[in-house]
XYZ file of C-alpha atoms in Angstrom:
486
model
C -4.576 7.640 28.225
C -3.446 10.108 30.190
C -4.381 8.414 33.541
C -2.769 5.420 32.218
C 0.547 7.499 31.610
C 0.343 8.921 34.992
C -0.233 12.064 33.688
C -3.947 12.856 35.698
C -5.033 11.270 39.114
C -7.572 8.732 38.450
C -10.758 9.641 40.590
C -14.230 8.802 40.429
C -17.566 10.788 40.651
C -19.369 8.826 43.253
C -18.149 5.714 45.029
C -20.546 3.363 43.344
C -18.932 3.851 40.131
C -15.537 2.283 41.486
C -16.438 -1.140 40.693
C -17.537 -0.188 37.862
C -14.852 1.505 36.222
C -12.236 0.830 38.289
C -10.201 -1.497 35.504
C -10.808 1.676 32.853
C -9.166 4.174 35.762
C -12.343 5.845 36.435
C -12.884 6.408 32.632
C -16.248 4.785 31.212
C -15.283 2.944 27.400
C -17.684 0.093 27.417
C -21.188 0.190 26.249
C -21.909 -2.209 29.391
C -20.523 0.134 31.768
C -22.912 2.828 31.168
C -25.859 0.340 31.652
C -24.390 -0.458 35.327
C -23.783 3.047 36.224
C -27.105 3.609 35.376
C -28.325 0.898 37.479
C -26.067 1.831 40.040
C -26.343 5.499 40.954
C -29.957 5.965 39.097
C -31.648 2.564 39.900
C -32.649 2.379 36.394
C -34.428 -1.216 35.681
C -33.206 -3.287 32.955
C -35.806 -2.517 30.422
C -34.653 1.050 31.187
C -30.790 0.044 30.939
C -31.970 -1.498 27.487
C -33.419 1.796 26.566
C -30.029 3.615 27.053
C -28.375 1.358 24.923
C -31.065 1.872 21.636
C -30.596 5.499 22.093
C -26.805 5.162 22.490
C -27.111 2.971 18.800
C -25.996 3.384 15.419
C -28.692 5.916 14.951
C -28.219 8.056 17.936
C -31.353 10.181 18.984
C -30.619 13.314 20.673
C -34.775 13.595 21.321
C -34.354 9.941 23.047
C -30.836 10.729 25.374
C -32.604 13.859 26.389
C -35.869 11.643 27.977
C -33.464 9.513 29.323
C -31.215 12.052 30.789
C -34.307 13.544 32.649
C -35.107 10.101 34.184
C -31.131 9.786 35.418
C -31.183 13.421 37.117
C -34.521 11.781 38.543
C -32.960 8.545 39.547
C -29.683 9.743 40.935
C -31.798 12.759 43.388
C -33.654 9.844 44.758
C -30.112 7.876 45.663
C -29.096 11.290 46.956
C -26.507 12.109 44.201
C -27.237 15.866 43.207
C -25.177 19.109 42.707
C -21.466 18.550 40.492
C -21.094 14.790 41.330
C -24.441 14.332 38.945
C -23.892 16.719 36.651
C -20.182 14.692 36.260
C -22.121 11.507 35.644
C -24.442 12.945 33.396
C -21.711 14.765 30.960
C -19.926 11.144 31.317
C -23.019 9.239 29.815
C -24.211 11.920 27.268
C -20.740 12.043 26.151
C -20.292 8.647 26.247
C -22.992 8.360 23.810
C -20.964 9.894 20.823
C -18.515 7.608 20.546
C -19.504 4.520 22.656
C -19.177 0.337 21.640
C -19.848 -2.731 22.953
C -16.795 -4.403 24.614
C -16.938 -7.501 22.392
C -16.289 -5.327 19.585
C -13.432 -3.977 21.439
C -11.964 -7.563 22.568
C -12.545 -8.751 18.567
C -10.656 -5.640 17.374
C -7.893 -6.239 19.617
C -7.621 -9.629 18.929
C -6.860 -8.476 15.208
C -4.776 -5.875 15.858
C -2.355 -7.790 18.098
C -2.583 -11.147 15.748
C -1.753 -8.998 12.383
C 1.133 -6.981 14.589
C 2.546 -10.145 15.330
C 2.933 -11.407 11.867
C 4.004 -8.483 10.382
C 6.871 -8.437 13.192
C 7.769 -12.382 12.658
C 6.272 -13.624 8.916
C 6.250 -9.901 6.818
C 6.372 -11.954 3.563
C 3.439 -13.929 4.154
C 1.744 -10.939 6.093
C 2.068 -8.265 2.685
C 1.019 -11.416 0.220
C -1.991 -11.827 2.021
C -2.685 -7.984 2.424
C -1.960 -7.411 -1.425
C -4.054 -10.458 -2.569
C -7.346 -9.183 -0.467
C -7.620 -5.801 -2.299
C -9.541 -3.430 -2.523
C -9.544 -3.303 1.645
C -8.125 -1.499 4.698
C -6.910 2.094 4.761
C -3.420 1.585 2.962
C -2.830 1.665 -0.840
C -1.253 -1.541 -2.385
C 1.410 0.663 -3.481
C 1.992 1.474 0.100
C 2.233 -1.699 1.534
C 4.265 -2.919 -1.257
C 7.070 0.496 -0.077
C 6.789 -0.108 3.593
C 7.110 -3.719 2.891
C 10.750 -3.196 1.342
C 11.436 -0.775 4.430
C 10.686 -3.572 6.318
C 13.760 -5.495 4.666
C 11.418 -7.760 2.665
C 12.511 -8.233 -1.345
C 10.115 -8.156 -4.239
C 10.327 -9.639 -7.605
C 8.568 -8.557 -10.476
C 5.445 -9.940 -12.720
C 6.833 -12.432 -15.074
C 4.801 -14.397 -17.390
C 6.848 -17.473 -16.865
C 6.446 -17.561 -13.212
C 3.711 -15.026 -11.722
C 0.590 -16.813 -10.424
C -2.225 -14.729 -10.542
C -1.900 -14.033 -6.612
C 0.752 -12.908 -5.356
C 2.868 -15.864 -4.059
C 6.551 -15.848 -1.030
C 9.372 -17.533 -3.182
C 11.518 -19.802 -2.017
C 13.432 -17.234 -1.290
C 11.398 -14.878 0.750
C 10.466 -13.013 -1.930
C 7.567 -11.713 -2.774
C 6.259 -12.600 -6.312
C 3.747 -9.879 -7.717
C 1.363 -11.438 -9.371
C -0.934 -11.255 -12.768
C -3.995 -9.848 -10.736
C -2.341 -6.196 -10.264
C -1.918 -6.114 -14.508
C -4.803 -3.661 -15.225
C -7.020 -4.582 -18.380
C -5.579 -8.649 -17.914
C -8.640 -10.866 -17.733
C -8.759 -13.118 -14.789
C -9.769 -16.493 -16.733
C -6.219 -15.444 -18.811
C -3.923 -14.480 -15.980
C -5.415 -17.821 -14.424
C -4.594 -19.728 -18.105
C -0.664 -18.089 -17.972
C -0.391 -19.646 -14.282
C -1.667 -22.826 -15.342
C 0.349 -22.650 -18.214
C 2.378 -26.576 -18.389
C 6.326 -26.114 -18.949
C 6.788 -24.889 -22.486
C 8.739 -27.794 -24.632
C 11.006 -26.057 -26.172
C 12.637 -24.792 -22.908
C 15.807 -24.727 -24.841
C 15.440 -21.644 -26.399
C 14.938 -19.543 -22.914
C 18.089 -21.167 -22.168
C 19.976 -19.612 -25.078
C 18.189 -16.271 -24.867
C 19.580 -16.292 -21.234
C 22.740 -17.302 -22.069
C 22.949 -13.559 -24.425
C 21.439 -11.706 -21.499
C 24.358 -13.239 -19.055
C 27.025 -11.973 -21.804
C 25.433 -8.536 -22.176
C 27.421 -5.440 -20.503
C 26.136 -2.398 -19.378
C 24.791 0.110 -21.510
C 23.940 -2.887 -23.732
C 20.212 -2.721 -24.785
C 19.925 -6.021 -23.853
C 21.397 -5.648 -20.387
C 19.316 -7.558 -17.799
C 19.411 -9.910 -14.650
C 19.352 -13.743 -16.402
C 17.172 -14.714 -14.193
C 14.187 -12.072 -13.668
C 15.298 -10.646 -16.681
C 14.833 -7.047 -14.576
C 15.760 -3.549 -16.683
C 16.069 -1.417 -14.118
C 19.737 0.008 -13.729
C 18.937 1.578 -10.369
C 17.935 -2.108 -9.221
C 21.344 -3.497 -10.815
C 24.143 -3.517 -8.384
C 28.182 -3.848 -9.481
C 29.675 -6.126 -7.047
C 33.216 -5.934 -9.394
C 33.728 -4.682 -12.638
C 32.756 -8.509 -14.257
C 30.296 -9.226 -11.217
C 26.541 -8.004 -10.696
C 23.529 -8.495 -8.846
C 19.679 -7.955 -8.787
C 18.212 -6.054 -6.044
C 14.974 -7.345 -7.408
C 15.078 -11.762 -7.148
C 18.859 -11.390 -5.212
C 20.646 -13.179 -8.510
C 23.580 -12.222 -9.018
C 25.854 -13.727 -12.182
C 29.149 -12.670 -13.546
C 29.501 -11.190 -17.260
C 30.326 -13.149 -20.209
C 28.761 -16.393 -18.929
C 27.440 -17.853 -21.603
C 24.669 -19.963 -19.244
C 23.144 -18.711 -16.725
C 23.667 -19.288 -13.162
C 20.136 -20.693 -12.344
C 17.021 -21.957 -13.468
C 14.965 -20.613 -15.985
C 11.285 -20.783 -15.740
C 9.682 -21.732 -18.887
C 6.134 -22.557 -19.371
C 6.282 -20.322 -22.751
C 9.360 -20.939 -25.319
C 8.698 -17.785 -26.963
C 5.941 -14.546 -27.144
C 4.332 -16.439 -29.949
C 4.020 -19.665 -27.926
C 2.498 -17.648 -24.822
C -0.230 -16.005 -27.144
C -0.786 -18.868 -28.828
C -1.699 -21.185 -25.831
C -3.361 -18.125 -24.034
C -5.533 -16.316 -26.010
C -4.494 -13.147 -25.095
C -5.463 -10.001 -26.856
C -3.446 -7.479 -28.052
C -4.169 -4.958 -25.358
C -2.781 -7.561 -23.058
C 0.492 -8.100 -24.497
C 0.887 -4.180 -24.505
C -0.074 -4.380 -21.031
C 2.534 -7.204 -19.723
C 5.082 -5.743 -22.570
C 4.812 -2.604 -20.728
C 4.873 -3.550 -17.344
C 8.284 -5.632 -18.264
C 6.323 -8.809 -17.485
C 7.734 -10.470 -21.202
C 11.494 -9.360 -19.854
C 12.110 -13.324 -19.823
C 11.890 -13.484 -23.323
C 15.209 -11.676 -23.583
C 13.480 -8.160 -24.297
C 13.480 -4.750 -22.675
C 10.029 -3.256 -22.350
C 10.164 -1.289 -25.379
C 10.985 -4.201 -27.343
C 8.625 -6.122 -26.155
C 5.912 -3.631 -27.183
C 7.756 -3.896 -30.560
C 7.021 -7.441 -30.797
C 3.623 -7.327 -29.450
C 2.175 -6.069 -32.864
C 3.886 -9.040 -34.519
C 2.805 -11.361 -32.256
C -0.573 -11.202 -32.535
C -1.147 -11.347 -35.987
C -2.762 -14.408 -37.337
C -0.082 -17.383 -36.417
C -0.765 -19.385 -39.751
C -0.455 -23.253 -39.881
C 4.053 -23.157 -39.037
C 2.543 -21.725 -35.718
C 0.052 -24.892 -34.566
C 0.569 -26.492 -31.750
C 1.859 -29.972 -33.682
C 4.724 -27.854 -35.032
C 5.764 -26.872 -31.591
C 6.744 -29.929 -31.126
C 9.912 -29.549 -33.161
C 13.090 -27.663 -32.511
C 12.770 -23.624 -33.216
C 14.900 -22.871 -35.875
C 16.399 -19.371 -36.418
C 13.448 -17.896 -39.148
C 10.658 -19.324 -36.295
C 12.178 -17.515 -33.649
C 12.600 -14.271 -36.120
C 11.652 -10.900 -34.304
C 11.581 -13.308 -30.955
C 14.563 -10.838 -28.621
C 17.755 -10.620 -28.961
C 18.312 -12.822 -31.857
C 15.588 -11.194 -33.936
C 16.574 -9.873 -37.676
C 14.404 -6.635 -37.258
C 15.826 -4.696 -34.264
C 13.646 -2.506 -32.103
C 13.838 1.155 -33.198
C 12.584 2.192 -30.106
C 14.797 3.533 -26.900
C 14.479 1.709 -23.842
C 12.520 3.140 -20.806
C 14.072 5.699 -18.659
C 13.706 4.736 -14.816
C 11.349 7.669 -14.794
C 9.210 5.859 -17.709
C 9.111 2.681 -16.184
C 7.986 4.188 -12.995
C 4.823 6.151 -14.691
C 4.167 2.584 -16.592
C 4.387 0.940 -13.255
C 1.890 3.149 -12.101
C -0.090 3.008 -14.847
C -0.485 -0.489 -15.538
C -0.170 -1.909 -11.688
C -0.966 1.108 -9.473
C 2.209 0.407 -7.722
C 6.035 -0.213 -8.417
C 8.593 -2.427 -7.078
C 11.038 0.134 -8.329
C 12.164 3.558 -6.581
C 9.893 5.665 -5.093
C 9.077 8.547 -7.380
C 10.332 10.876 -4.649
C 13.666 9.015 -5.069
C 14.265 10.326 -8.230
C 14.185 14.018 -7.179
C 16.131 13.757 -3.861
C 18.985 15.357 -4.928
C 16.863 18.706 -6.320
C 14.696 18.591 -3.280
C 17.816 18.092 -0.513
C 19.277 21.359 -2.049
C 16.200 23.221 -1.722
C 15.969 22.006 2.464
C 13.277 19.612 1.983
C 13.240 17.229 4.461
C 12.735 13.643 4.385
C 10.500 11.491 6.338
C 12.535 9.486 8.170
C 14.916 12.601 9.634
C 11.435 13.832 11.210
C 12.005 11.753 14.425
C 15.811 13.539 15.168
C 14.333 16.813 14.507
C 13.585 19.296 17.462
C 9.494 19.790 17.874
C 8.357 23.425 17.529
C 11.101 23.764 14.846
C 10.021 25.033 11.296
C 9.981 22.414 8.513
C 9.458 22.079 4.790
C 8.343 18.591 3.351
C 7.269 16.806 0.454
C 5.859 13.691 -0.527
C 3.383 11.732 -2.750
C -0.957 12.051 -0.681
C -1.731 8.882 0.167
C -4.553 9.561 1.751
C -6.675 12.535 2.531
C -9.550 12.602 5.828
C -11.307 15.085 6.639
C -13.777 13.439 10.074
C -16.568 15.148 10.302
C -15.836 15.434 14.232
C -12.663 17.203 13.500
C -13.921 20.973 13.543
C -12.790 21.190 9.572
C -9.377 20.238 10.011
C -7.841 18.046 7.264
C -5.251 15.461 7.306
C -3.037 14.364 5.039
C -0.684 11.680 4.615
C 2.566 12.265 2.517
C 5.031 9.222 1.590
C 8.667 9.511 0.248
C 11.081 6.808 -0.351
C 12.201 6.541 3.587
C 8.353 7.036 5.044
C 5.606 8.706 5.958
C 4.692 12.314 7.043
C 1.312 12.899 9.020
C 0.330 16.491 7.769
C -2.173 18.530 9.972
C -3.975 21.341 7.800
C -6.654 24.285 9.196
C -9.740 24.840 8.196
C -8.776 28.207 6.693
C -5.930 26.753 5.103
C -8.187 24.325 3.717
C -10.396 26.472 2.268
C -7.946 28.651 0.929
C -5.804 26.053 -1.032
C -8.721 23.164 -1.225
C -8.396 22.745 -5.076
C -4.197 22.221 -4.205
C -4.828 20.190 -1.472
C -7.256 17.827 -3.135
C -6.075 17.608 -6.368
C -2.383 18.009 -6.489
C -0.873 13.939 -6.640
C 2.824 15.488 -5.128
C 2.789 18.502 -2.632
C 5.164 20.818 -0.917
C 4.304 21.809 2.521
C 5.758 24.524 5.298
C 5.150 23.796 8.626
C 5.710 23.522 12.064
C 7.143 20.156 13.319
C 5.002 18.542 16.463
C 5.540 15.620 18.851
C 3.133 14.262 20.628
C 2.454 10.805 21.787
C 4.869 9.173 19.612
C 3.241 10.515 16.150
C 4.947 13.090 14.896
C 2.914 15.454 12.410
C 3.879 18.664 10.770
C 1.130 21.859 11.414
C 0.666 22.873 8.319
C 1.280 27.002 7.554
C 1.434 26.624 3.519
C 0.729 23.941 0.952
C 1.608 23.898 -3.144
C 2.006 21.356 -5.483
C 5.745 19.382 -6.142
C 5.581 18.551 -10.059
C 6.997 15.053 -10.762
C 6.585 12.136 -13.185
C 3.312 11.604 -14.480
C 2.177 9.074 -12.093
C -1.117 7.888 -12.166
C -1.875 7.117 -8.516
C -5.155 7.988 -6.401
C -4.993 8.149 -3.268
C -7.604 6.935 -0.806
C -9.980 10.018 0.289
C -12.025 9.481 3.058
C -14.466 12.463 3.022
């Protein structure tokens, strides 16, 4: 790298090599180059080239690499190559054999690196769905991807039981559609069952239920977007006093509109038609209730776990599937939302509770970031943010904070540590010693939010704080683990 940034003249330590490694600037990468520089400047056969290779393997033998590097000091004194220009070659292969690979593996990896750079540049939608639907994989955390997607500019609805497949789906609009796999505890066969699910036929009731939801105000407890039906006041823009719209699906509707400006999905008419043509058990209604996946039905999440006790007790013969094919009338849709006779008691969900039930129940939220919700507490105490990193002077002395995301520790690293901290605006590469380590390991590995002090470093293009002093940041609840690769 440095030869290719002009930063070192690129030699070479005999003039047979040239040819060799002339398109790697002198540098050997390849698994195939060392075999011709040993047939090169040692004359080694190829039965002896192919015993290089098994020593340089996945199972590297230090006994093996010694025998061998006795018959190269051999080979090369017979070519006349002795003294430092051997000694160069020899520290070049034995080195080599640490961290060496066949080129193919080197084209193939390229070839996947490029291909996935190019759709995140030019199709991010389809590029996250397809990341978040092949999980457990890769280095990131689905919550991750799902934060630096929305960096990235692309929009993400929520998981709705009237129109979440159980992948993750791009909307018509561009949106991303979370879907029924990340609800933890949901059964595949009935997440599969809810997609399948026909159009309910008594899609006339959503309507109405929308229609209250349009006319609620602010501070109502019924006060949601019409269309995703999303809670979330801090995804709830005011365009004008009578005008809002949804950061969340992009709706936007005016207030006191007694219909509502779209469509409505509708494969279920109410909660008791969804668990009746479902089979979902109760743990799974508290599940979607509490993830705000029943929102359509014209509840907030705490109502919704209301009505999840009711809704699955035994149904009873007015709840069979020949009486759905009449009208609802107002004691059959009792308890279903808005309209019900028997109120929730229950407050809604703070933002900070719907972010530790996002968590929770999906590992991930489509909400703010849980640093978000501290920002104001943490710029007064000089914390910096992620993205401000890249204006900052290096050398200068830094304080950060952020949610571990991951944790490595390589075993070729000498003991160091690295960390990698996220906040609403990024991520922060965090560089800790092996005495700091030790000192604060329980912190360090433990500890879901942490505060470090550090000096700020530049190099390359990654920027990286040295850390001096590490302690944990309380913060909500949230159940996240990061990915630890020890």
């Amino acid at each position: 790298l440095n030869r290719r940034a002009g930063r070192e003249p690129v030699i070479y330590d005999h003039p047979l090599l040239e040819p060799i490694l002339k398109r790697t600037l002198g540098v050997p990468l390849f698994q195939e180059q060392l075999l011709r520089m040993s047939m090169a400047v040692a004359g080694f056969t190829g039965g002896q080239a192919e015993d290089l290779r098994r020593a340089m393997g996945f199972k590297r033998s230090e006994q093996r690499m010694k025998a061998i590097e006795t018959q190269l000091r051999d080979g090369m004194a017979r070519h006349g190559i002795v003294g430092e220009a051997a000694e160069a070659i020899i520290l070049s292969i034995t080195s080599f054999a640490l961290y060496g690979f066949p080129e193919s593996h080197a084209a193939s990896f390229a070839l996947l690196a490029y291909a996935s750079a190019y759709l995140k540049a030019h199709y991010p939608a389809a590029f996250y769905t397809a990341l978040l639907n092949n999980q457990p994989m890769g280095f990131y955390h689905p919550a991750t991807l799902v934060k630096d997607a929305q960096r990235h500019g692309v929009r993400f609805q929520p998981i709705d039981v009237q129109c979440s497949d159980w992948n993750c789906t791009v909307e018509a609009d561009g949106a991303i559609r979370l879907g029924l796999r990340y609800v933890s505890g949901l059964r595949q066969e009935i997440g599969q069952r809810i997609a399948a699910a026909r159009h309910a036929r008594r899609a006339a009731a959503i309507g109405t239920q929308a229609g209250r939801l349009a006319a609620a105000r602010p501070g109502d407890d019924d006060f949601h977007c019409p269309k995703c039906g999303c809670d979330d006041p801090s995804l709830l823009e005011a365009v004008d006093p009578q005008h809002w719209f949804c950061n969340t699906c992009s709706h936007d509707w005016t207030i006191g509109t007694r219909t509502p400006a779209g469509p409505v999905p509708s494969r279920f008419a109410s909660l008791d038609d969804l668990v009746a043509r479902t089979g979902l058990r109760r743990d799974e209604i508290v599940a979607l209730a509490d993830l705000g996946a029943l929102n359509a039905f014209g509840y907030d999440r705490r109502s919704a776990l209301w009505q999840a006790e009711r809704a699955v007790r035994p149904s009873g013969e007015l709840f069979d599937e020949d009486s759905l094919q009449a009208p609802p009338d107002d004691e059959r849709l009792a308890g279903a939302g808005p309209a019900s006779g028997e109120p929730c008691p229950l407050k809604p969900m703070t933002e900070s509770e719907r972010l530790v039930a996002d968590y929770a129940g999906m590992g991930l939220t489509v909400g703010r970031h849980p640093m978000a919700l501290r920002r104001d507490e943490l710029a007064m105490r000089g914390i910096m943010r992620a993205v401000d990193m890249t204006r900052a002077r290096p050398g200068r002395r830094v304080r950060v904070a952020g949610m571990v995301i991951t944790r490595q520790r390589p075993g070729t690293a000498k003991g160091f540590v690295f960390l990698t901290l996220e906040d609403e605006t990024g991520i922060i590469n965090i560089i800790v010693r092996p005495d700091l380590f030790a000192r604060d390991r329980l912190t360090i590995v433990e500890e879901p939010f942490l505060l470090v002090d550090g000096v700020l470093q530049h190099q390359e293009g990654v920027i990286s704080v040295r850390a001096d002093a590490v302690q944990g940041l309380g913060g909500p609840a949230v159940d996240f683990n990061a990915h630890d690769f020890y």
